[in-house]
Short mmCIF file of C-alpha atoms and ligand atoms in Angstrom, two decimals:
data_model
loop_
_atom_site.label_atom_id
_atom_site.label_comp_id
_atom_site.label_asym_id
_atom_site.label_seq_id
_atom_site.Cartn_x
_atom_site.Cartn_y
_atom_site.Cartn_z
CA MET G 1 -8.89 -15.26 -2.90
CA ASP G 2 -6.59 -15.84 -0.37
CA PHE G 3 -8.18 -14.83 2.99
CA SER G 4 -5.42 -17.08 5.00
CA ALA G 5 -2.65 -13.51 6.19
CA SER G 6 -4.34 -10.72 6.99
CA ASP G 7 -1.59 -8.50 4.00
CA SER G 8 -0.13 -10.90 0.97
CA HIS G 9 3.38 -11.18 -0.38
CA PRO G 10 4.91 -11.19 3.41
CA GLU G 11 8.08 -11.95 1.93
CA VAL G 12 8.17 -8.38 0.39
CA ARG G 13 6.68 -6.87 3.47
CA ALA G 14 9.22 -8.55 5.56
CA ALA G 15 11.99 -7.27 2.54
CA ILE G 16 11.31 -4.04 2.79
CA ARG G 17 9.99 -3.20 6.29
CA ALA G 18 14.22 -4.35 6.80
CA ILE G 19 15.49 -1.27 4.22
CA CYS G 20 12.72 0.66 5.30
CA ALA G 21 14.69 0.16 9.07
CA GLY G 22 17.71 1.90 7.31
CA PHE G 23 14.78 4.82 7.12
CA GLY G 24 13.22 6.08 9.28
CA ASP G 25 10.36 8.61 10.89
CA VAL G 26 13.21 10.77 11.70
CA TYR G 27 14.78 10.40 8.48
CA TRP G 28 11.50 11.29 6.74
CA ARG G 29 10.44 14.04 8.96
CA ARG G 30 14.24 15.98 7.53
CA LYS G 31 13.66 14.78 4.38
CA ASP G 32 9.64 17.45 4.48
CA LYS G 33 10.99 19.77 6.41
CA GLU G 34 14.33 20.46 3.66
CA GLY G 35 12.39 18.82 1.10
CA THR G 36 14.44 17.17 -0.67
CA PHE G 37 14.12 13.65 -2.69
CA PRO G 38 14.66 10.94 -0.86
CA GLU G 39 17.28 9.90 -3.12
CA ASP G 40 18.93 7.37 -0.75
CA PHE G 41 15.67 5.46 -0.34
CA TYR G 42 15.52 5.77 -3.94
CA ARG G 43 18.34 4.01 -4.55
CA ALA G 44 18.31 1.04 -2.35
CA ILE G 45 15.12 0.43 -2.96
CA ALA G 46 16.55 0.47 -7.19
CA ASP G 47 19.57 -1.08 -5.68
CA GLY G 48 17.69 -4.26 -3.89
CA GLY G 49 15.97 -4.83 -7.81
CA TRP G 50 12.34 -3.45 -5.66
CA LEU G 51 11.33 -0.82 -9.26
CA GLY G 52 10.33 -3.95 -11.23
CA ILE G 53 8.23 -6.12 -9.03
CA ALA G 54 5.63 -5.75 -10.85
CA THR G 55 7.46 -5.97 -14.08
CA PRO G 56 5.97 -8.81 -16.05
CA GLU G 57 9.75 -11.92 -15.80
CA GLU G 58 10.07 -11.53 -19.46
CA TYR G 59 11.33 -8.19 -19.73
CA GLY G 60 13.50 -8.49 -16.28
CA GLY G 61 11.00 -7.60 -13.75
CA ALA G 62 10.04 -9.87 -10.79
CA GLY G 63 7.04 -10.23 -11.48
CA LEU G 64 4.90 -10.05 -8.59
CA GLY G 65 1.31 -7.65 -10.16
CA MET G 66 0.18 -5.61 -8.21
CA SER G 67 0.26 -7.38 -5.40
CA GLY G 68 3.40 -8.01 -5.07
CA ALA G 69 3.21 -3.58 -6.22
CA LEU G 70 1.08 -2.52 -3.45
CA ALA G 71 2.79 -5.21 -0.55
CA MET G 72 6.11 -3.35 -1.08
CA LEU G 73 3.70 0.97 -0.74
CA GLN G 74 1.80 -0.35 1.47
CA THR G 75 4.73 -1.05 3.20
CA ILE G 76 6.55 1.71 3.18
CA ALA G 77 3.76 4.65 4.03
CA GLU G 78 3.68 1.70 6.89
CA CYS G 79 7.26 2.47 7.66
CA GLY G 80 6.59 6.26 8.56
CA GLY G 81 7.25 6.97 4.66
CA GLY G 82 4.24 8.63 4.07
CA MET G 83 3.54 9.54 0.43
CA ASN G 84 6.85 10.71 0.08
CA GLY G 85 8.73 7.12 0.17
CA GLY G 86 5.63 5.53 -2.01
CA THR G 87 6.05 9.13 -4.60
CA SER G 88 9.74 8.15 -4.82
CA VAL G 89 9.45 5.30 -6.17
CA LYS G 90 5.53 4.63 -7.49
CA ILE G 91 5.58 6.30 -10.85
CA ASN G 92 8.65 3.97 -11.93
CA ILE G 93 5.85 0.46 -11.63
CA PHE G 94 2.62 1.18 -12.71
CA GLY G 95 3.85 3.98 -14.77
CA LEU G 96 5.19 1.33 -17.16
CA ASN G 97 1.94 0.08 -17.85
CA PRO G 98 1.88 1.34 -20.15
CA VAL G 99 5.39 1.11 -21.76
CA ILE G 100 4.85 -2.77 -21.09
CA LYS G 101 1.15 -3.19 -23.02
CA TYR G 102 1.48 -0.92 -26.16
CA GLY G 103 4.61 -0.12 -26.63
CA ASN G 104 7.06 -2.00 -28.61
CA ASP G 105 10.17 -4.05 -28.51
CA GLU G 106 12.60 -0.76 -29.60
CA GLN G 107 10.84 0.92 -26.73
CA ARG G 108 10.35 -2.00 -24.21
CA SER G 109 14.48 -2.84 -24.31
CA ARG G 110 15.20 1.03 -25.06
CA ILE G 111 12.73 2.21 -21.07
CA ILE G 112 12.22 -0.70 -18.69
CA PRO G 113 15.90 -2.13 -17.73
CA ALA G 114 17.30 1.49 -17.70
CA ILE G 115 14.08 2.72 -14.64
CA ILE G 116 13.59 -0.78 -13.22
CA GLY G 117 17.27 -0.66 -12.82
CA GLY G 118 17.50 2.61 -10.92
CA LYS G 119 19.54 4.62 -14.05
CA ALA G 120 16.54 6.31 -14.76
CA LYS G 121 13.16 8.48 -13.68
CA THR G 122 10.24 8.98 -15.04
CA CYS G 123 7.15 10.82 -14.51
CA PHE G 124 3.37 11.01 -15.97
CA ALA G 125 2.39 14.35 -17.81
CA ILE G 126 -0.66 14.88 -18.08
CA THR G 127 -2.99 17.10 -15.08
CA GLU G 128 -3.35 20.25 -17.00
CA PRO G 129 -4.06 23.93 -14.79
CA ASN G 130 -7.44 24.78 -17.15
CA VAL G 131 -9.69 21.75 -17.15
CA GLY G 132 -8.45 19.49 -14.52
CA LEU G 133 -10.27 16.29 -13.68
CA ASN G 134 -12.07 16.32 -17.05
CA THR G 135 -9.13 14.91 -19.00
CA THR G 136 -10.47 14.42 -21.51
CA GLN G 137 -10.34 18.40 -22.20
CA ILE G 138 -6.70 18.51 -21.92
CA THR G 139 -5.10 21.39 -24.26
CA THR G 140 -1.63 20.51 -24.98
CA ARG G 141 -0.93 20.47 -28.30
CA ALA G 142 1.19 17.19 -30.43
CA VAL G 143 1.76 18.34 -34.37
CA ARG G 144 3.14 16.32 -36.60
CA GLU G 145 6.20 16.96 -38.29
CA GLY G 146 7.42 14.11 -40.21
CA ASP G 147 8.92 11.29 -37.68
CA ARG G 148 8.53 14.27 -35.20
CA TYR G 149 6.13 15.72 -32.68
CA VAL G 150 6.16 19.43 -31.85
CA VAL G 151 4.64 19.31 -28.41
CA SER G 152 3.63 22.73 -27.15
CA GLY G 153 1.15 22.94 -24.11
CA ALA G 154 1.10 23.41 -20.40
CA LYS G 155 0.21 20.70 -17.27
CA THR G 156 0.16 21.25 -13.89
CA TRP G 157 1.00 19.01 -10.77
CA ILE G 158 3.11 16.47 -12.50
CA SER G 159 4.98 14.28 -9.24
CA THR G 160 8.13 14.14 -9.88
CA ALA G 161 9.59 15.94 -13.03
CA GLN G 162 12.03 17.83 -11.35
CA GLU G 163 13.93 14.21 -11.22
CA ALA G 164 12.56 12.99 -14.24
CA ASP G 165 14.93 11.36 -17.36
CA TYR G 166 11.95 10.59 -18.55
CA MET G 167 7.89 11.34 -19.29
CA LEU G 168 4.84 9.54 -19.84
CA LEU G 169 3.22 12.41 -21.56
CA LEU G 170 -0.85 13.03 -22.86
CA ALA G 171 -0.58 15.57 -25.73
CA ARG G 172 -3.47 16.02 -28.13
CA THR G 173 -2.61 15.02 -31.76
CA THR G 174 -6.22 15.73 -33.51
CA PRO G 175 -7.78 18.66 -32.55
CA ALA G 176 -11.30 18.29 -29.41
CA ASP G 177 -13.72 19.00 -32.72
CA GLN G 178 -12.11 16.82 -34.76
CA VAL G 179 -13.40 13.13 -33.64
CA SER G 180 -15.99 12.06 -33.07
CA LYS G 181 -16.15 11.10 -29.23
CA PRO G 182 -14.22 12.87 -26.32
CA ALA G 183 -11.87 10.23 -25.29
CA ASP G 184 -10.08 10.11 -29.29
CA GLY G 185 -7.79 12.30 -30.61
CA LEU G 186 -5.53 12.42 -28.07
CA SER G 187 -1.73 10.90 -27.93
CA LEU G 188 0.82 9.41 -25.54
CA PHE G 189 5.10 9.00 -25.80
CA LEU G 190 6.91 8.38 -23.63
CA THR G 191 10.68 10.49 -23.93
CA PRO G 192 13.00 12.40 -22.84
CA LEU G 193 12.43 14.97 -20.79
CA ASP G 194 14.38 17.39 -22.17
CA ARG G 195 14.30 20.98 -19.79
CA LYS G 196 15.82 23.08 -22.69
CA TYR G 197 11.70 23.50 -24.04
CA VAL G 198 10.11 21.87 -20.83
CA GLU G 199 10.15 24.64 -18.37
CA VAL G 200 9.45 22.64 -15.57
CA ARG G 201 8.82 25.22 -12.30
CA GLU G 202 8.13 23.69 -8.30
CA ILE G 203 5.12 24.16 -6.06
CA ASP G 204 4.91 24.86 -3.04
CA ARG G 205 2.28 22.88 -0.89
CA MET G 206 1.48 21.96 1.29
CA GLY G 207 2.26 17.62 2.48
CA ARG G 208 4.74 14.79 0.90
CA CYS G 209 7.15 18.46 0.41
CA ALA G 210 9.58 15.81 -0.04
CA VAL G 211 8.71 14.97 -3.07
CA ASP G 212 8.68 17.60 -5.45
CA ALA G 213 5.72 18.21 -7.93
CA ASN G 214 5.42 21.35 -10.23
CA GLN G 215 3.50 23.19 -13.14
CA MET G 216 5.44 22.26 -16.28
CA PHE G 217 5.85 24.53 -20.13
CA PHE G 218 5.77 22.76 -22.82
CA ASP G 219 8.01 25.68 -25.57
CA ALA G 220 7.86 23.54 -29.15
CA LEU G 221 9.31 20.18 -28.07
CA PRO G 222 10.04 18.31 -29.97
CA VAL G 223 9.15 14.44 -29.37
CA PRO G 224 10.99 11.62 -31.61
CA VAL G 225 7.18 9.30 -33.92
CA THR G 226 8.98 6.65 -32.48
CA ASP G 227 8.22 7.74 -28.77
CA ARG G 228 5.11 7.97 -29.38
CA LEU G 229 3.38 4.49 -27.90
CA GLY G 230 0.75 2.61 -29.53
CA GLU G 231 -1.63 4.22 -31.93
CA GLU G 232 -1.54 8.18 -32.14
CA GLY G 233 -4.82 8.72 -30.79
CA LYS G 234 -5.38 6.03 -28.77
CA GLY G 235 -3.21 7.74 -25.69
CA MET G 236 -6.28 8.50 -23.72
CA ARG G 237 -7.73 4.54 -23.46
CA TYR G 238 -4.09 3.87 -22.73
CA VAL G 239 -4.16 5.49 -19.42
CA PHE G 240 -7.59 4.67 -18.36
CA ASP G 241 -5.11 0.72 -17.97
CA SER G 242 -2.76 2.94 -16.22
CA MET G 243 -5.69 4.69 -13.91
CA ASN G 244 -6.99 1.46 -12.22
CA PRO G 245 -3.47 0.23 -11.47
CA GLU G 246 -2.30 4.27 -9.23
CA ARG G 247 -5.77 3.89 -7.86
CA MET G 248 -5.02 0.72 -5.56
CA VAL G 249 -1.41 1.67 -5.24
CA VAL G 250 -2.87 4.70 -3.93
CA ALA G 251 -5.31 3.20 -2.01
CA ALA G 252 -2.59 0.93 -0.82
CA GLU G 253 -0.51 3.54 1.19
CA ALA G 254 -3.80 5.70 2.13
CA VAL G 255 -4.05 2.16 4.36
CA GLY G 256 -0.09 1.91 5.83
CA ILE G 257 -0.41 5.34 6.88
CA GLY G 258 -3.58 4.77 8.60
CA ARG G 259 -2.05 2.23 10.83
CA ALA G 260 1.46 4.52 10.62
CA ALA G 261 -0.62 7.35 12.55
CA LEU G 262 -2.97 4.28 14.76
CA ARG G 263 0.18 2.71 16.17
CA LYS G 264 1.60 5.78 17.50
CA ALA G 265 -1.88 6.91 18.56
CA ALA G 266 -2.30 3.74 20.38
CA ARG G 267 1.38 3.41 21.61
CA TYR G 268 1.12 7.81 23.27
CA ALA G 269 -2.50 6.41 24.46
CA ASN G 270 -1.04 4.06 26.25
CA GLU G 271 1.40 5.23 27.57
CA ARG G 272 -0.06 9.10 28.46
CA ILE G 273 -1.19 9.62 32.36
CA VAL G 274 -4.11 12.13 32.37
CA PHE G 275 -6.66 11.99 36.14
CA GLY G 276 -4.44 9.16 37.22
CA ARG G 277 -4.70 6.93 34.31
CA PRO G 278 -3.62 5.97 30.88
CA ILE G 279 -5.75 8.69 27.95
CA GLY G 280 -6.50 5.40 25.85
CA GLN G 281 -8.27 3.60 28.74
CA ASN G 282 -11.35 5.76 28.19
CA GLN G 283 -13.62 4.65 25.63
CA GLY G 284 -13.27 8.26 24.30
CA VAL G 285 -10.15 7.55 23.18
CA GLN G 286 -10.21 4.30 22.49
CA HIS G 287 -13.53 4.03 20.74
CA PRO G 288 -12.26 6.37 17.98
CA LEU G 289 -9.14 4.22 16.94
CA ALA G 290 -10.78 0.50 16.34
CA HIS G 291 -13.16 2.23 14.06
CA CYS G 292 -10.35 3.50 12.50
CA LEU G 293 -8.66 0.44 12.11
CA MET G 294 -11.72 -1.13 10.76
CA GLU G 295 -12.95 0.71 8.62
CA LEU G 296 -8.99 0.51 6.94
CA GLU G 297 -8.59 -3.08 7.42
CA ALA G 298 -12.53 -3.67 4.78
CA ALA G 299 -10.73 -0.54 2.86
CA ASN G 300 -8.03 -3.20 2.21
CA LEU G 301 -9.87 -6.03 1.71
CA MET G 302 -11.13 -4.42 -0.73
CA ALA G 303 -7.99 -2.58 -2.01
CA THR G 304 -6.85 -6.19 -1.67
CA LYS G 305 -9.04 -7.53 -4.21
CA ALA G 306 -9.25 -5.20 -7.42
CA ALA G 307 -5.62 -5.98 -7.28
CA GLU G 308 -6.14 -9.31 -7.49
CA LEU G 309 -8.83 -8.65 -9.64
CA TYR G 310 -5.82 -6.22 -12.09
CA ASP G 311 -3.31 -9.70 -11.93
CA ARG G 312 -6.13 -11.39 -12.95
CA GLY G 313 -6.41 -9.59 -16.45
CA GLU G 314 -9.93 -9.19 -15.22
CA SER G 315 -12.21 -5.95 -15.07
CA CYS G 316 -11.43 -4.02 -12.13
CA GLY G 317 -12.60 -0.22 -12.60
CA LEU G 318 -15.26 -0.62 -9.33
CA GLU G 319 -13.22 -2.74 -6.65
CA ALA G 320 -9.69 -0.16 -7.73
CA ASN G 321 -11.81 2.76 -7.12
CA ALA G 322 -13.95 2.41 -4.48
CA ALA G 323 -10.35 1.34 -2.91
CA LYS G 324 -8.74 4.12 -3.72
CA TYR G 325 -12.40 6.12 -2.35
CA LEU G 326 -13.06 3.77 1.50
CA ALA G 327 -8.83 3.32 1.71
CA GLY G 328 -8.96 7.58 1.31
CA GLU G 329 -11.58 7.66 3.93
CA ALA G 330 -10.25 5.87 6.93
CA GLY G 331 -6.53 7.03 6.00
CA TYR G 332 -7.94 10.41 6.82
CA ARG G 333 -9.38 9.29 9.88
CA ALA G 334 -6.62 6.87 11.12
CA CYS G 335 -4.70 10.04 10.41
CA GLU G 336 -7.45 13.28 11.86
CA THR G 337 -7.52 10.51 14.96
CA ALA G 338 -4.25 10.15 15.41
CA VAL G 339 -3.74 13.83 16.54
CA LEU G 340 -6.17 14.80 18.71
CA THR G 341 -5.50 11.35 20.41
CA LEU G 342 -1.78 12.68 20.95
CA GLY G 343 -3.60 16.26 21.46
CA GLY G 344 -1.11 18.71 21.78
CA ASN G 345 1.62 17.36 20.63
CA GLY G 346 -0.09 15.23 17.86
CA PHE G 347 0.46 19.66 16.47
CA ALA G 348 4.94 18.92 17.33
CA LYS G 349 6.22 17.59 14.24
CA GLU G 350 9.05 15.53 16.40
CA PHE G 351 5.04 12.64 16.78
CA ASP G 352 5.64 12.02 12.56
CA VAL G 353 1.71 12.04 13.12
CA GLU G 354 1.01 15.29 12.13
CA ARG G 355 2.41 15.08 8.34
CA TYR G 356 0.95 11.95 8.71
CA LEU G 357 -2.14 13.76 8.03
CA ARG G 358 -0.21 16.20 5.17
CA ASP G 359 0.29 13.30 3.71
CA ILE G 360 -2.36 11.36 3.34
CA MET G 361 -4.58 14.78 2.15
CA VAL G 362 -3.13 14.01 -1.13
CA ALA G 363 -5.42 10.24 -0.91
CA ARG G 364 -8.03 11.82 -1.16
CA ILE G 365 -7.14 14.14 -4.25
CA ALA G 366 -5.32 11.87 -7.04
CA PRO G 367 -5.66 11.06 -9.26
CA ILE G 368 -8.64 11.47 -8.66
CA THR G 369 -10.65 13.73 -6.39
CA SER G 370 -13.85 10.96 -3.71
CA GLN G 371 -16.18 13.30 -5.48
CA LEU G 372 -15.73 11.96 -8.91
CA ILE G 373 -15.27 8.22 -7.48
CA ALA G 374 -19.26 8.44 -6.41
CA SER G 375 -20.11 10.11 -9.25
CA TYR G 376 -18.41 6.81 -11.67
CA VAL G 377 -19.45 4.13 -9.02
CA ALA G 378 -22.77 5.61 -8.78
CA GLU G 379 -22.65 6.15 -12.77
CA ARG G 380 -21.74 2.62 -13.42
CA ALA G 381 -22.58 -0.01 -10.80
CA LEU G 382 -26.25 1.83 -10.39
CA GLY G 383 -26.74 2.91 -13.44
CA LEU G 384 -27.35 6.70 -12.93
CA PRO G 385 -27.26 9.50 -15.53
CA LYS G 386 -23.71 10.48 -15.83
CA SER G 387 -23.49 13.83 -14.01
CA TYR G 388 -19.13 14.85 -15.28
C1 FAD K 1 0.37 16.05 -4.90
C2 FAD K 1 -0.59 16.34 -6.63
C3 FAD K 1 0.40 14.86 -6.40
C4 FAD K 1 -0.47 15.00 -7.95
N1 FAD K 1 0.73 14.40 -8.77
C5 FAD K 1 0.72 14.07 -10.64
C6 FAD K 1 0.77 13.35 -11.25
O1 FAD K 1 2.17 13.76 -11.41
N2 FAD K 1 0.22 14.16 -12.66
C7 FAD K 1 -1.09 14.66 -13.11
O2 FAD K 1 -0.82 14.58 -13.81
N3 FAD K 1 -1.54 14.95 -12.08
C8 FAD K 1 -0.86 15.30 -10.63
N4 FAD K 1 -1.81 15.69 -9.91
C9 FAD K 1 -2.55 16.49 -10.09
C10 FAD K 1 -4.14 15.98 -9.24
O3 FAD K 1 -4.02 13.77 -10.07
C11 FAD K 1 -5.23 16.03 -9.85
O4 FAD K 1 -5.12 17.78 -9.04
C12 FAD K 1 -6.60 15.46 -9.60
O5 FAD K 1 -7.30 14.40 -10.65
C13 FAD K 1 -8.10 17.21 -9.20
O6 FAD K 1 -7.42 18.24 -10.06
P1 FAD K 1 -7.81 19.68 -10.10
O7 FAD K 1 -6.97 19.51 -8.89
O8 FAD K 1 -7.51 19.96 -11.16
O9 FAD K 1 -9.28 19.24 -10.10
P2 FAD K 1 -10.77 20.22 -10.54
O10 FAD K 1 -10.37 19.22 -11.27
O11 FAD K 1 -10.60 21.49 -10.89
O12 FAD K 1 -11.75 20.10 -9.67
C14 FAD K 1 -11.57 20.76 -8.04
C15 FAD K 1 -12.75 19.72 -7.54
O13 FAD K 1 -14.28 19.71 -7.66
C16 FAD K 1 -14.71 18.66 -7.90
N5 FAD K 1 -15.99 18.34 -8.49
C17 FAD K 1 -14.50 19.16 -9.89
N6 FAD K 1 -16.44 18.33 -11.28
C18 FAD K 1 -16.97 18.09 -10.76
C19 FAD K 1 -18.38 16.81 -10.89
N7 FAD K 1 -18.90 17.74 -11.32
N8 FAD K 1 -19.39 16.65 -9.92
C20 FAD K 1 -18.28 17.15 -8.50
N9 FAD K 1 -17.00 17.26 -7.73
C21 FAD K 1 -15.67 18.25 -8.92
C22 FAD K 1 -13.57 18.11 -7.77
O14 FAD K 1 -14.41 17.09 -6.87
C23 FAD K 1 -12.29 19.55 -6.57
O15 FAD K 1 -13.58 18.25 -4.69
C24 FAD K 1 -1.26 15.24 -8.43
C25 FAD K 1 -1.92 15.78 -7.29
C26 FAD K 1 -0.66 15.81 -6.02
C27 FAD K 1 -2.26 17.30 -5.38
#
């Protein structure tokens, strides 16, 4: 591990910062209020060739792996994009992993150039309303009929489904009572989101309001067999492979949001004069900010380690989960502390920290909650009985 720079890929960060200079806090504040997708930002990132940052060079990408992707997404969050900025592009980055790894040549050449070229968008449809984090129990069915499957069921909280042309869809192909392990019998598809058969209903929500999150209802959606990734029944294993990249990406974004919040809080604490001196001269104000900075940077090291392990093809489950947990919690404390540092102004939209605080909640909930990460770590790293 190279500790010579506090943040990896400085050249990526500088280039993304240059793009983000045209999309500052005022832009994201407006987009969040309007609740409209940041298409011009997405287009700037796509036109710069950045959607292929983690895609191997043999498939037309930059081949910078997850460590490159983390640098990019962290910078977007840090420049004021919060969760809106990253989510408008990130599913098109880590969502391609199962296609690269488990797709065939025809699927790769059909999908990857369109996604990384910014000509098509995708979403990742896994979560279901009645099973929550118990993902192996999902009930959306894909029933084989000749050379196609017919999909019926419902998903919830699916990000960017309003925008997506394609979806990565996890569905049950063998009934749960006919498989020996709960993770068996689920298959992963990359297929067009055909709105004739899929109703997409946006969820009104607390934060990340520029990028949609949705309920989806599937009514006999036909999916060609050629849209199935890998083998039938092994989809959950393929999804597991994408889970670690998603966790580390969210960790990097959470650190980025936390840094943005601390930057605003420190500037405010230096400038705001109360009782004849800057409020930041009081240790009661500066120590919480200093604690937040230390926690954030420690979480960032864990995310960096997770990405490096992943890019070397090594196991990184503990590190990716730990990074997501640490960064989600540290980011939350940083945003909360920033709001409190700004006093009444922390509650005002024009100072942005309240938006960061609303956004950072996503990093504690999705794609897995802090509780379930603790349960996983207790089981896998400490050898305690499985509790979920
Ligand atoms: C903004 C946003 C965007 C999202 N985008 C996507 C997306 O693009 N695609 C997608 O598939 N999903 C997406 N999700 C869904 C997200 O991954 C889930 O919300 C998350 O996994 C939690 O599942 P749940 O909401 O069903 O919670 P539940 O499983 O209902 O859990 C509720 C609470 O109970 C706790 N809990 C449950 N079981 C246990 C246990 N055994 N021990 C301890 N605590 C427990 C949980 O930690 C949590 O606090 C998104 C969610 C949000 C909020």
